[in-house]
């Protein structure tokens, strides 16, 4: 049976067909200090907010999905990895954090209280797919002769979903063995 599993906002991540494997698990509830938003960090871009929790300090302050994090507590985010970004507001000020975000090419500053939250037990699902890949390129010799080349293979795509606000959202995609 062929089924569509999911895609991101730009339809860049999608899988058709039956997964090679899948499993579901539940994470236990836990207590955390947070402002109420999640961001996505890729190697080539500044962190972008992709989810703002309903009734959270972040939503109350006016933070929006799509805002780009520029600085936290007067420290530029730059090319820091996710763990180091989280450290900027986890330990510096337990009561509130100052965020500067870029929205519509304008910088906006937010002072957001840090609130103690109970993260409820949450259900996760993981699907594994074998996906094909291919590459094509052309080389030109010194005598202007062109030669076409191509390569192809299979790789494993692992998609992790979390249930947030009764919606299944992609939270992580890993590619193993892709050329």
mmCIF file of C-alpha atoms in Angstrom:
data_model
loop_
_atom_site.group_PDB
_atom_site.id
_atom_site.type_symbol
_atom_site.label_atom_id
_atom_site.label_comp_id
_atom_site.label_asym_id
_atom_site.label_seq_id
_atom_site.Cartn_x
_atom_site.Cartn_y
_atom_site.Cartn_z
ATOM 1 C CA UNK A 1 0.000 0.000 0.000
ATOM 2 C CA UNK A 2 1.404 3.419 -0.948
ATOM 3 C CA UNK A 3 0.875 6.261 1.465
ATOM 4 C CA UNK A 4 2.166 9.811 1.697
ATOM 5 C CA UNK A 5 3.972 10.449 4.976
ATOM 6 C CA UNK A 6 4.720 14.170 5.213
ATOM 7 C CA UNK A 7 6.410 17.252 3.902
ATOM 8 C CA UNK A 8 7.797 20.529 5.171
ATOM 9 C CA UNK A 9 6.360 23.956 4.269
ATOM 10 C CA UNK A 10 8.295 23.990 0.980
ATOM 11 C CA UNK A 11 7.377 20.395 0.019
ATOM 12 C CA UNK A 12 11.070 19.500 0.074
ATOM 13 C CA UNK A 13 10.791 16.530 2.399
ATOM 14 C CA UNK A 14 8.260 13.932 1.396
ATOM 15 C CA UNK A 15 8.002 10.195 1.074
ATOM 16 C CA UNK A 16 5.640 8.017 -0.866
ATOM 17 C CA UNK A 17 5.157 4.305 -0.443
ATOM 18 C CA UNK A 18 5.289 2.038 2.547
ATOM 19 C CA UNK A 19 8.094 2.601 5.047
ATOM 20 C CA UNK A 20 10.785 -0.038 5.497
ATOM 21 C CA UNK A 21 10.224 0.248 9.227
ATOM 22 C CA UNK A 22 8.262 2.355 11.663
ATOM 23 C CA UNK A 23 7.841 2.604 15.383
ATOM 24 C CA UNK A 24 5.979 4.733 17.898
ATOM 25 C CA UNK A 25 7.051 5.665 21.395
ATOM 26 C CA UNK A 26 5.966 8.024 24.159
ATOM 27 C CA UNK A 27 8.268 10.381 26.037
ATOM 28 C CA UNK A 28 7.508 10.876 29.731
ATOM 29 C CA UNK A 29 6.354 14.255 30.981
ATOM 30 C CA UNK A 30 9.058 16.552 32.388
ATOM 31 C CA UNK A 31 9.429 19.983 33.965
ATOM 32 C CA UNK A 32 11.427 22.626 32.063
ATOM 33 C CA UNK A 33 12.006 26.378 32.031
ATOM 34 C CA UNK A 34 11.243 27.861 28.632
ATOM 35 C CA UNK A 35 9.747 30.786 26.735
ATOM 36 C CA UNK A 36 7.387 28.765 24.546
ATOM 37 C CA UNK A 37 8.817 28.541 21.031
ATOM 38 C CA UNK A 38 10.894 26.198 18.880
ATOM 39 C CA UNK A 39 13.435 27.156 16.256
ATOM 40 C CA UNK A 40 15.087 25.370 13.361
ATOM 41 C CA UNK A 41 18.800 25.762 12.725
ATOM 42 C CA UNK A 42 20.403 24.701 9.471
ATOM 43 C CA UNK A 43 24.084 25.027 8.673
ATOM 44 C CA UNK A 44 23.566 27.857 6.195
ATOM 45 C CA UNK A 45 20.941 30.012 7.892
ATOM 46 C CA UNK A 46 20.222 31.850 11.101
ATOM 47 C CA UNK A 47 17.766 30.062 13.385
ATOM 48 C CA UNK A 48 14.172 30.466 12.245
ATOM 49 C CA UNK A 49 11.207 30.142 14.596
ATOM 50 C CA UNK A 50 8.901 27.418 13.280
ATOM 51 C CA UNK A 51 6.476 27.013 16.194
ATOM 52 C CA UNK A 52 5.126 29.300 18.926
ATOM 53 C CA UNK A 53 3.239 27.588 21.724
ATOM 54 C CA UNK A 54 -0.308 28.804 22.359
ATOM 55 C CA UNK A 55 -0.719 30.920 25.510
ATOM 56 C CA UNK A 56 3.056 30.974 26.068
ATOM 57 C CA UNK A 57 5.200 33.964 27.099
ATOM 58 C CA UNK A 58 6.600 34.008 23.527
ATOM 59 C CA UNK A 59 3.121 34.299 22.008
ATOM 60 C CA UNK A 60 2.091 36.907 24.586
ATOM 61 C CA UNK A 61 5.200 38.983 23.746
ATOM 62 C CA UNK A 62 4.430 38.836 19.999
ATOM 63 C CA UNK A 63 7.011 36.354 18.691
ATOM 64 C CA UNK A 64 5.795 34.764 15.426
ATOM 65 C CA UNK A 65 6.482 31.736 13.262
ATOM 66 C CA UNK A 66 9.024 32.769 10.628
ATOM 67 C CA UNK A 67 10.911 35.253 12.836
ATOM 68 C CA UNK A 68 14.693 34.871 12.533
ATOM 69 C CA UNK A 69 16.730 34.875 15.765
ATOM 70 C CA UNK A 70 19.529 37.450 15.666
ATOM 71 C CA UNK A 71 20.610 37.678 19.318
ATOM 72 C CA UNK A 72 19.732 36.352 22.760
ATOM 73 C CA UNK A 73 20.615 38.360 25.879
ATOM 74 C CA UNK A 74 22.843 40.702 23.802
ATOM 75 C CA UNK A 75 24.860 37.808 22.339
ATOM 76 C CA UNK A 76 24.624 37.322 18.571
ATOM 77 C CA UNK A 77 23.426 33.881 17.599
ATOM 78 C CA UNK A 78 25.540 33.786 14.422
ATOM 79 C CA UNK A 79 26.577 30.306 13.372
ATOM 80 C CA UNK A 80 26.255 28.670 16.801
ATOM 81 C CA UNK A 81 24.792 25.190 16.871
ATOM 82 C CA UNK A 82 21.420 24.439 18.460
ATOM 83 C CA UNK A 83 22.842 23.334 21.820
ATOM 84 C CA UNK A 84 24.931 26.507 22.177
ATOM 85 C CA UNK A 85 21.959 28.674 21.201
ATOM 86 C CA UNK A 86 19.839 27.062 23.916
ATOM 87 C CA UNK A 87 22.587 27.760 26.476
ATOM 88 C CA UNK A 88 22.289 31.502 25.760
ATOM 89 C CA UNK A 89 18.917 31.678 27.433
ATOM 90 C CA UNK A 90 18.860 28.600 29.651
ATOM 91 C CA UNK A 91 21.394 29.887 32.175
ATOM 92 C CA UNK A 92 21.919 33.633 31.791
ATOM 93 C CA UNK A 93 18.671 34.900 33.285
ATOM 94 C CA UNK A 94 16.179 32.572 34.915
ATOM 95 C CA UNK A 95 13.366 35.171 34.980
ATOM 96 C CA UNK A 96 13.373 36.681 31.462
ATOM 97 C CA UNK A 97 15.366 36.762 28.228
ATOM 98 C CA UNK A 98 15.949 39.452 25.651
ATOM 99 C CA UNK A 99 15.543 38.320 22.036
ATOM 100 C CA UNK A 100 16.234 40.319 18.875
ATOM 101 C CA UNK A 101 14.539 38.899 15.794
ATOM 102 C CA UNK A 102 14.402 39.879 12.151
ATOM 103 C CA UNK A 103 10.897 40.158 10.706
ATOM 104 C CA UNK A 104 10.184 41.673 7.275
ATOM 105 C CA UNK A 105 13.819 42.911 7.131
ATOM 106 C CA UNK A 106 13.361 44.874 10.375
ATOM 107 C CA UNK A 107 14.907 44.109 13.764
ATOM 108 C CA UNK A 108 12.485 43.829 16.680
ATOM 109 C CA UNK A 109 13.382 43.332 20.341
ATOM 110 C CA UNK A 110 11.361 41.185 22.748
ATOM 111 C CA UNK A 111 11.785 40.720 26.489
ATOM 112 C CA UNK A 112 10.167 37.352 27.170
ATOM 113 C CA UNK A 113 9.622 35.874 30.635
ATOM 114 C CA UNK A 114 10.988 32.392 31.239
ATOM 115 C CA UNK A 115 8.211 30.233 32.610
ATOM 116 C CA UNK A 116 8.221 26.853 34.295
ATOM 117 C CA UNK A 117 6.331 24.391 32.082
ATOM 118 C CA UNK A 118 5.371 20.781 32.426
ATOM 119 C CA UNK A 119 5.940 19.089 29.083
ATOM 120 C CA UNK A 120 3.212 16.489 28.906
ATOM 121 C CA UNK A 121 3.748 12.940 27.880
ATOM 122 C CA UNK A 122 4.128 13.112 24.094
ATOM 123 C CA UNK A 123 3.801 10.533 21.368
ATOM 124 C CA UNK A 124 6.462 10.232 18.651
ATOM 125 C CA UNK A 125 6.592 8.223 15.440
ATOM 126 C CA UNK A 126 9.560 7.349 13.271
ATOM 127 C CA UNK A 127 9.438 6.062 9.690
ATOM 128 C CA UNK A 128 12.408 4.760 7.713
ATOM 129 C CA UNK A 129 12.423 4.849 3.902
ATOM 130 C CA UNK A 130 14.936 3.785 1.298
ATOM 131 C CA UNK A 131 15.132 6.606 -1.237
ATOM 132 C CA UNK A 132 16.952 6.735 -4.533
ATOM 133 C CA UNK A 133 19.350 9.520 -5.432
ATOM 134 C CA UNK A 134 21.071 10.524 -8.629
ATOM 135 C CA UNK A 135 23.570 13.116 -9.794
ATOM 136 C CA UNK A 136 24.502 14.241 -13.300
ATOM 137 C CA UNK A 137 27.372 16.423 -14.457
ATOM 138 C CA UNK A 138 29.303 17.308 -17.579
ATOM 139 C CA UNK A 139 33.058 17.738 -17.978
ATOM 140 C CA UNK A 140 34.838 19.664 -20.728
ATOM 141 C CA UNK A 141 38.328 18.593 -21.811
ATOM 142 C CA UNK A 142 41.058 21.048 -22.879
ATOM 143 C CA UNK A 143 40.134 20.217 -26.495
ATOM 144 C CA UNK A 144 36.492 21.250 -25.791
ATOM 145 C CA UNK A 145 35.125 17.697 -25.844
ATOM 146 C CA UNK A 146 32.183 17.272 -23.477
ATOM 147 C CA UNK A 147 31.490 14.102 -21.547
ATOM 148 C CA UNK A 148 28.317 13.440 -19.560
ATOM 149 C CA UNK A 149 28.531 11.566 -16.269
ATOM 150 C CA UNK A 150 25.934 10.282 -13.851
ATOM 151 C CA UNK A 151 25.764 8.322 -10.631
ATOM 152 C CA UNK A 152 22.893 6.938 -8.604
ATOM 153 C CA UNK A 153 22.240 4.863 -5.532
ATOM 154 C CA UNK A 154 20.029 4.315 -2.542
ATOM 155 C CA UNK A 155 20.045 5.987 0.844
ATOM 156 C CA UNK A 156 18.062 5.693 4.034
ATOM 157 C CA UNK A 157 15.778 8.553 5.088
ATOM 158 C CA UNK A 158 14.624 8.576 8.713
ATOM 159 C CA UNK A 159 11.690 10.882 9.490
ATOM 160 C CA UNK A 160 10.713 11.645 13.095
ATOM 161 C CA UNK A 161 7.297 13.157 13.874
ATOM 162 C CA UNK A 162 5.934 14.565 17.130
ATOM 163 C CA UNK A 163 2.322 15.195 17.998
ATOM 164 C CA UNK A 164 1.923 18.885 18.911
ATOM 165 C CA UNK A 165 -1.485 20.524 19.321
ATOM 166 C CA UNK A 166 -3.101 17.381 17.819
ATOM 167 C CA UNK A 167 -1.024 17.692 14.623
ATOM 168 C CA UNK A 168 1.786 15.406 13.529
ATOM 169 C CA UNK A 169 4.774 17.624 12.708
ATOM 170 C CA UNK A 170 8.149 16.673 11.268
ATOM 171 C CA UNK A 171 10.722 17.346 13.970
ATOM 172 C CA UNK A 172 13.782 15.660 12.482
ATOM 173 C CA UNK A 173 14.911 14.163 9.180
ATOM 174 C CA UNK A 174 18.188 12.274 8.853
ATOM 175 C CA UNK A 175 19.742 10.942 5.671
ATOM 176 C CA UNK A 176 22.129 7.987 5.911
ATOM 177 C CA UNK A 177 24.316 6.929 2.996
ATOM 178 C CA UNK A 178 23.126 9.540 0.497
ATOM 179 C CA UNK A 179 25.661 10.448 -2.160
#
